[in-house]
Tab-separated table of N, CA and C in Angstrom:
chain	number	residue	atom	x	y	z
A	1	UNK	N	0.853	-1.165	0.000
A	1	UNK	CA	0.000	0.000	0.000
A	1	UNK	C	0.899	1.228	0.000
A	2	UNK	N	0.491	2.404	-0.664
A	2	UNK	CA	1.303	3.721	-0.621
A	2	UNK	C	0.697	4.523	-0.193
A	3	UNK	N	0.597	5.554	0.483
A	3	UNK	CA	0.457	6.934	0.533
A	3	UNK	C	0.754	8.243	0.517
A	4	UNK	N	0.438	8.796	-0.729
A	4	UNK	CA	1.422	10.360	-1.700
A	4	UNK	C	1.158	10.861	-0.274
A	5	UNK	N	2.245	11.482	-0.119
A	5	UNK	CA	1.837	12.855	0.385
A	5	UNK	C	0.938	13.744	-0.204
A	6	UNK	N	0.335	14.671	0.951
A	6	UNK	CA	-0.455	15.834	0.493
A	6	UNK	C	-0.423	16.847	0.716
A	7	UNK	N	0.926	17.281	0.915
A	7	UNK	CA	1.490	18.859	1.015
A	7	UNK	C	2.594	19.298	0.016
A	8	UNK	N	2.578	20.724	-0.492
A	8	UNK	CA	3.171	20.567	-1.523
A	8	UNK	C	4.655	20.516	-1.500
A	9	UNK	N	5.518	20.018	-2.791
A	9	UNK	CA	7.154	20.099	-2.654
A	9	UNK	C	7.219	19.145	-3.302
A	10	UNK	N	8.817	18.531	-3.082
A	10	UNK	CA	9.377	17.616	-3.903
A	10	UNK	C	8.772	16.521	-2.960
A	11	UNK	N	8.701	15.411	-3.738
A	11	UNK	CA	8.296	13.909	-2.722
A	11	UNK	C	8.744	13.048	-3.782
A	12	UNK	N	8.790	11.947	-2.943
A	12	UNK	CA	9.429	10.523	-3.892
A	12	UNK	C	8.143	9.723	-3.457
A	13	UNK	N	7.680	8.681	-4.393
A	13	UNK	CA	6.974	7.502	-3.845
A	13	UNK	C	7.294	6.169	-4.858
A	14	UNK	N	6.853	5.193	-4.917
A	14	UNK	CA	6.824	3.982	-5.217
A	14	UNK	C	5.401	3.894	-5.610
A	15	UNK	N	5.290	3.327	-6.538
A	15	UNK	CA	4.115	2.550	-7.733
A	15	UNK	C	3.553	1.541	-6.525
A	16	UNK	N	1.911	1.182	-6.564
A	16	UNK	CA	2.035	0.045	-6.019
A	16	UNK	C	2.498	-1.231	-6.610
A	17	UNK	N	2.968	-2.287	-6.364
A	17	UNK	CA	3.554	-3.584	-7.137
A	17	UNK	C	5.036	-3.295	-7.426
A	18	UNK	N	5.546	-2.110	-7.268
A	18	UNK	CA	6.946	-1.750	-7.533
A	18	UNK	C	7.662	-2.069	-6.705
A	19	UNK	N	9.161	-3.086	-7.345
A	19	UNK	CA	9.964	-4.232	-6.508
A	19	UNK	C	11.359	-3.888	-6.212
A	20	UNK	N	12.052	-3.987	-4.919
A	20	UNK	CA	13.422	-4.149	-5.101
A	20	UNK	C	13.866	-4.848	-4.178
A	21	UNK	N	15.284	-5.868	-3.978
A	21	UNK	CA	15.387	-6.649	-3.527
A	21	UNK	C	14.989	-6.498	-2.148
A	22	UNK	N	14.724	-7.726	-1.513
A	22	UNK	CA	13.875	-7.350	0.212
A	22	UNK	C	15.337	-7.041	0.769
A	23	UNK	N	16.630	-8.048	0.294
A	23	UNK	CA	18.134	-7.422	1.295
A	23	UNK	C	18.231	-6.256	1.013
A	24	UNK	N	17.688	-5.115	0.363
A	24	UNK	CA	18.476	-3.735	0.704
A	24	UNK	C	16.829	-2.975	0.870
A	25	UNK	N	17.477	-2.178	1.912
A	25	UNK	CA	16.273	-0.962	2.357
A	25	UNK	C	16.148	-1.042	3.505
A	26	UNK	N	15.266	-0.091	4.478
A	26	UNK	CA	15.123	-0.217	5.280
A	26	UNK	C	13.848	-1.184	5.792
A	27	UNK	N	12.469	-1.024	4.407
A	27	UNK	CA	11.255	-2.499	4.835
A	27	UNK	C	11.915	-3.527	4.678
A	28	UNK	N	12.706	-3.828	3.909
A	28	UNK	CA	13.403	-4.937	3.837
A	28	UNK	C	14.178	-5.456	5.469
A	29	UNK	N	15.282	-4.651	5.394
A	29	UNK	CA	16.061	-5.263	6.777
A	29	UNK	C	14.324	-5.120	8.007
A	30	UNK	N	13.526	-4.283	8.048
A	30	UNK	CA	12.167	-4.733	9.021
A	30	UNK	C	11.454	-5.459	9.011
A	31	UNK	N	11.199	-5.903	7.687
A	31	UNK	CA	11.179	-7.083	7.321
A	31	UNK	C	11.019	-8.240	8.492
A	32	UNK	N	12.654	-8.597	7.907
A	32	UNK	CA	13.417	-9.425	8.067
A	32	UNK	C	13.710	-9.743	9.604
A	33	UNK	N	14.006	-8.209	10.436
A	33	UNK	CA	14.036	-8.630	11.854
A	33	UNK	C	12.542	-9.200	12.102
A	34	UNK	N	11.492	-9.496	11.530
A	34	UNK	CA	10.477	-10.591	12.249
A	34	UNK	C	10.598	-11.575	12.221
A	35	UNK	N	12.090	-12.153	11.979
A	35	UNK	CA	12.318	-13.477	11.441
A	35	UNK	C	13.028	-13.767	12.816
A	36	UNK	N	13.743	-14.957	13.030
A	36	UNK	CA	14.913	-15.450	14.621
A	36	UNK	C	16.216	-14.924	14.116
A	37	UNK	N	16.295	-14.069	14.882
A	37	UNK	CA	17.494	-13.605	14.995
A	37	UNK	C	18.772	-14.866	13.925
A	38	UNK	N	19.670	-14.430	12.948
A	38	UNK	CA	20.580	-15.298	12.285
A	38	UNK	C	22.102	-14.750	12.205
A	39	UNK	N	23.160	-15.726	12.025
A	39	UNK	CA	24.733	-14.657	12.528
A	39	UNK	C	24.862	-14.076	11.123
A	40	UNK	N	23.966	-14.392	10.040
A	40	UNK	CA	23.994	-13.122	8.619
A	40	UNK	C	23.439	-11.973	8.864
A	41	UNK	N	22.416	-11.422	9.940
A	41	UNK	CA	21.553	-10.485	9.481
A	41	UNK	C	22.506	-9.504	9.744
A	42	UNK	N	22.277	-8.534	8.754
A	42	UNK	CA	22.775	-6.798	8.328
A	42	UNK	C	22.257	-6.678	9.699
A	43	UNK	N	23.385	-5.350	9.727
A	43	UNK	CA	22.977	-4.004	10.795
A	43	UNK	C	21.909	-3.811	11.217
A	44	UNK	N	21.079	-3.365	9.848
A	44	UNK	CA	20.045	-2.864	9.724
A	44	UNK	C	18.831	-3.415	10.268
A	45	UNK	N	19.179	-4.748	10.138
A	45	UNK	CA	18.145	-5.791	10.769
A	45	UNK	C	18.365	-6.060	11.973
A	46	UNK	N	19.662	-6.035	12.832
A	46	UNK	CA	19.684	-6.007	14.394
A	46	UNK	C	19.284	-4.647	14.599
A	47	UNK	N	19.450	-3.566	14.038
A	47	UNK	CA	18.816	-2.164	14.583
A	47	UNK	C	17.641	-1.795	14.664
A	48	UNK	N	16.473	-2.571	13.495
A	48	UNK	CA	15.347	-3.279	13.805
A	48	UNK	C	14.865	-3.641	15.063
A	49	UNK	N	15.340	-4.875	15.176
A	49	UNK	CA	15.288	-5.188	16.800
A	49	UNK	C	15.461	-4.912	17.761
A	50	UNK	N	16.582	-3.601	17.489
A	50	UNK	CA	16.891	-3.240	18.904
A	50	UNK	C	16.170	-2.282	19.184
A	51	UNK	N	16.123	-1.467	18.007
A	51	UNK	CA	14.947	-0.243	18.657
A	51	UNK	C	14.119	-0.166	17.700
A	52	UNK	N	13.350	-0.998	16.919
A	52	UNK	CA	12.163	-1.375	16.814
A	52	UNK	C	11.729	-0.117	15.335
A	53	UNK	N	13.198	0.045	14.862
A	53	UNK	CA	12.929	0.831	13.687
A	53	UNK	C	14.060	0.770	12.956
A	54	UNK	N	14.283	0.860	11.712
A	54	UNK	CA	15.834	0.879	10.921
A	54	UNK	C	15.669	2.260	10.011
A	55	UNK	N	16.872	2.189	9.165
A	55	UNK	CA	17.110	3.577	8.219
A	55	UNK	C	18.145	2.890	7.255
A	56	UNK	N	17.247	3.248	5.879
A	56	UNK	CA	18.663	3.153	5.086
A	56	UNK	C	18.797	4.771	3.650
A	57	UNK	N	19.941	4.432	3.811
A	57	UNK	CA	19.946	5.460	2.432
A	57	UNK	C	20.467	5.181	1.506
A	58	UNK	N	19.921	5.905	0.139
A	58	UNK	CA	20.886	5.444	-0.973
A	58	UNK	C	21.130	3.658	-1.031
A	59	UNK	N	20.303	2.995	-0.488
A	59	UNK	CA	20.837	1.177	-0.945
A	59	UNK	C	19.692	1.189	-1.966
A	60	UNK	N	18.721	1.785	-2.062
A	60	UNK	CA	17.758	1.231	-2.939
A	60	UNK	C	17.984	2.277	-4.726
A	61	UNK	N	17.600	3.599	-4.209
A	61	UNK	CA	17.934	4.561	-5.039
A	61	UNK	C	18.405	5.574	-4.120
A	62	UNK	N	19.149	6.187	-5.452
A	62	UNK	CA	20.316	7.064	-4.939
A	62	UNK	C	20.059	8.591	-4.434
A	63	UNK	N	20.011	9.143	-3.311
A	63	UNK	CA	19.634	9.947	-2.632
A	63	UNK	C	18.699	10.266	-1.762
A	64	UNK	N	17.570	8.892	-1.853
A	64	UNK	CA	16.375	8.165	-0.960
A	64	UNK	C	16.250	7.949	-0.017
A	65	UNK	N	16.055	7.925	0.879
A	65	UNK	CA	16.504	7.815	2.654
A	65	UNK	C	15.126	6.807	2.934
A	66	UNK	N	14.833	5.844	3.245
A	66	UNK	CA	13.882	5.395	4.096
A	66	UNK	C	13.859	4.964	5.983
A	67	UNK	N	12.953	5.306	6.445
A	67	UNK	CA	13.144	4.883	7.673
A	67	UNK	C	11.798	3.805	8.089
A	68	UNK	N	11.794	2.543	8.551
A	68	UNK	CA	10.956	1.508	8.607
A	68	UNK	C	11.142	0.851	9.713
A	69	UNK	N	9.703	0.332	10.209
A	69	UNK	CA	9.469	-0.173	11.576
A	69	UNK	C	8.850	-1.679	11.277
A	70	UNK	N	9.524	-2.728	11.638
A	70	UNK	CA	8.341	-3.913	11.457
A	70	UNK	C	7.189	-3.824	11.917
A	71	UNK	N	5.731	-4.625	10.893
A	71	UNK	CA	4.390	-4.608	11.517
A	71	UNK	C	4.312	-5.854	11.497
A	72	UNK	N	3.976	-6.079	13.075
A	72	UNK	CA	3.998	-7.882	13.733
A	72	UNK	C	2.664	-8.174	13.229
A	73	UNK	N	2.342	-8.829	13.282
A	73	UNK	CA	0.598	-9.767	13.520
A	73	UNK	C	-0.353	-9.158	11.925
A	74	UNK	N	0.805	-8.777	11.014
A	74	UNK	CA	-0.265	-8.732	9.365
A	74	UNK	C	-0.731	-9.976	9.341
A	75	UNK	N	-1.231	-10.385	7.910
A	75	UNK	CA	-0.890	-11.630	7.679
A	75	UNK	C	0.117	-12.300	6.186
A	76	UNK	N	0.845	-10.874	5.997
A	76	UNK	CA	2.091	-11.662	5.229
A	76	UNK	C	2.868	-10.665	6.130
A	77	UNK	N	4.842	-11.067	6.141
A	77	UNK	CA	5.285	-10.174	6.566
A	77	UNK	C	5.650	-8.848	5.980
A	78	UNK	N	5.687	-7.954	6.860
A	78	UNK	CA	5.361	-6.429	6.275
A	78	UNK	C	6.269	-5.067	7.172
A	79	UNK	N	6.364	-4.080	7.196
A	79	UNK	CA	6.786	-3.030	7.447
A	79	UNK	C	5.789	-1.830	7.415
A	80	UNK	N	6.056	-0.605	8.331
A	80	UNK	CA	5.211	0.713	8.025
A	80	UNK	C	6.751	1.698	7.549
A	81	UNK	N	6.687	2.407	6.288
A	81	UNK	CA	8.024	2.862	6.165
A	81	UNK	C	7.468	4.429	5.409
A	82	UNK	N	8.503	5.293	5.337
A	82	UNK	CA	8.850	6.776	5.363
A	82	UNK	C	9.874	6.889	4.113
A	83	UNK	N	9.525	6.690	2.915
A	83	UNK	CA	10.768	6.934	2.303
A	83	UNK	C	10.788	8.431	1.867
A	84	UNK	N	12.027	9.484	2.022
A	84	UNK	CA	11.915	10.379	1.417
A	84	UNK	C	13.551	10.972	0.908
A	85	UNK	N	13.272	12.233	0.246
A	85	UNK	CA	14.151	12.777	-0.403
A	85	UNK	C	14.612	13.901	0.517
A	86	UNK	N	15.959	14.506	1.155
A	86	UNK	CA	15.483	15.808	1.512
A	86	UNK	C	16.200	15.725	2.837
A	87	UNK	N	16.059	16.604	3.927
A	87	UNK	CA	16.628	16.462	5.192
A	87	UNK	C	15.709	16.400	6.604
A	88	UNK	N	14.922	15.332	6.309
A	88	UNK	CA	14.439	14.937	7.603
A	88	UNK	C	15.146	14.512	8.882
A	89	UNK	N	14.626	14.275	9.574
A	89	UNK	CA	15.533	13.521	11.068
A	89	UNK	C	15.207	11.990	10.828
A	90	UNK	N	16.086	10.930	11.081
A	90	UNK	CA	16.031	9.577	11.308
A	90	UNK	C	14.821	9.254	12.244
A	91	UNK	N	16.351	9.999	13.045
A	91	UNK	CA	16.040	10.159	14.881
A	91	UNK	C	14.798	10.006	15.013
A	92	UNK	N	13.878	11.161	14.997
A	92	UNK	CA	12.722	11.952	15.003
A	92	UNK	C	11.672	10.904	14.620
A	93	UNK	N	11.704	10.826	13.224
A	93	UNK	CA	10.867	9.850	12.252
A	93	UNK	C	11.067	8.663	13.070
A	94	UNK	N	12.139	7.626	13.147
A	94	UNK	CA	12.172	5.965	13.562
A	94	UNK	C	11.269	6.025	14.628
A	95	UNK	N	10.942	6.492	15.863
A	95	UNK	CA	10.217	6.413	16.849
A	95	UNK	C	8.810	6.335	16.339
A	96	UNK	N	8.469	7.541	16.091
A	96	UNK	CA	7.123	7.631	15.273
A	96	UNK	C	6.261	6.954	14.534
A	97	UNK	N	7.327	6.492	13.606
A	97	UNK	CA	7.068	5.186	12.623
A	97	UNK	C	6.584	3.625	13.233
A	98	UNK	N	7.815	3.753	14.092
A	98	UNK	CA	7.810	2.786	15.292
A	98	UNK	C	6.081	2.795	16.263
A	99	UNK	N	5.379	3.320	16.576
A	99	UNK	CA	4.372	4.064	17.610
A	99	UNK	C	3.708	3.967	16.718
A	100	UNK	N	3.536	4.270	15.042
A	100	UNK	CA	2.514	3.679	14.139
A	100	UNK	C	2.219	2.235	14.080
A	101	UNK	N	3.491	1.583	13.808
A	101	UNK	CA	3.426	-0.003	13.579
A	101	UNK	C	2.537	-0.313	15.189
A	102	UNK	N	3.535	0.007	15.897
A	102	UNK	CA	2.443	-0.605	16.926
A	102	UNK	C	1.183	-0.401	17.147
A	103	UNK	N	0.560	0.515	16.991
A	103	UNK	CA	-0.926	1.137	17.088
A	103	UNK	C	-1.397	0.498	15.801
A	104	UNK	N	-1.100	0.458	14.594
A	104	UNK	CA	-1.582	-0.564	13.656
A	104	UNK	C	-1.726	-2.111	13.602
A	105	UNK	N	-0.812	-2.626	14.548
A	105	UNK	CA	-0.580	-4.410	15.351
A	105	UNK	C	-1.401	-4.232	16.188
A	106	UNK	N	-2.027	-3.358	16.909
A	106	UNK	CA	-3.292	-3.241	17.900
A	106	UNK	C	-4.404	-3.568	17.088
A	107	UNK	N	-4.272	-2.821	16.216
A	107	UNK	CA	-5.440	-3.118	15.763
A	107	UNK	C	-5.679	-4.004	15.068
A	108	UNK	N	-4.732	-4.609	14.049
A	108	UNK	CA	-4.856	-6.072	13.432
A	108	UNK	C	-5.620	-7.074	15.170
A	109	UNK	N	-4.895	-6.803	15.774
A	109	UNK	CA	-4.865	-7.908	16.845
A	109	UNK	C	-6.166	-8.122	17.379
């Protein structure tokens, strides 16, 4: 699922059905931390776990920043993610993102 923004400026989004490998990004490594912990997983995917949000930049396209939180209890595995262009905060955003997924796993639940 996507959602454009609706304020005006530059924005980036993704097509729905539009693919790139699940190892790079940040839904990807959030993904992935819903999986048992493995001695391969990226950074990105223990940073997942540890604080319950990741960030990547530039792995998918070049100048792209995403920041993504795993969403437990869908029913395929999934992510709530932030991709943008521009100078946001990680920081700021990962929590947030994070506090969505969970309030959205409430409500699946």
């Amino acid at each position: 699922m996507v959602a454009e923004p609706t304020t005006p400026g530059t924005w980036f989004t993704q097509r729905v059905g539009s693919q790139h490998p699940i190892g790079r990004g940040a839904p990807g490594a959030a993904i992935a931390s819903l999986e048992p912990p493995g001695p391969a997983d990226r950074a990105a995917v223990r940073q997942a776990r540890e604080l319950g949000w990741t960030i990547s930049s530039g792995e998918v396209f070049e100048g792209v920043t995403s920041v993504a939180a795993p969403l437990p209890g869908y029913r395929t595995p999934a992510a709530v993610a932030v991709t943008f262009v521009g100078d946001l905060s990680p920081q700021e955003l990962g929590p947030r993102i994070a506090a969505t997924s969970a309030r959205i796993a409430r409500r699946l639940g």
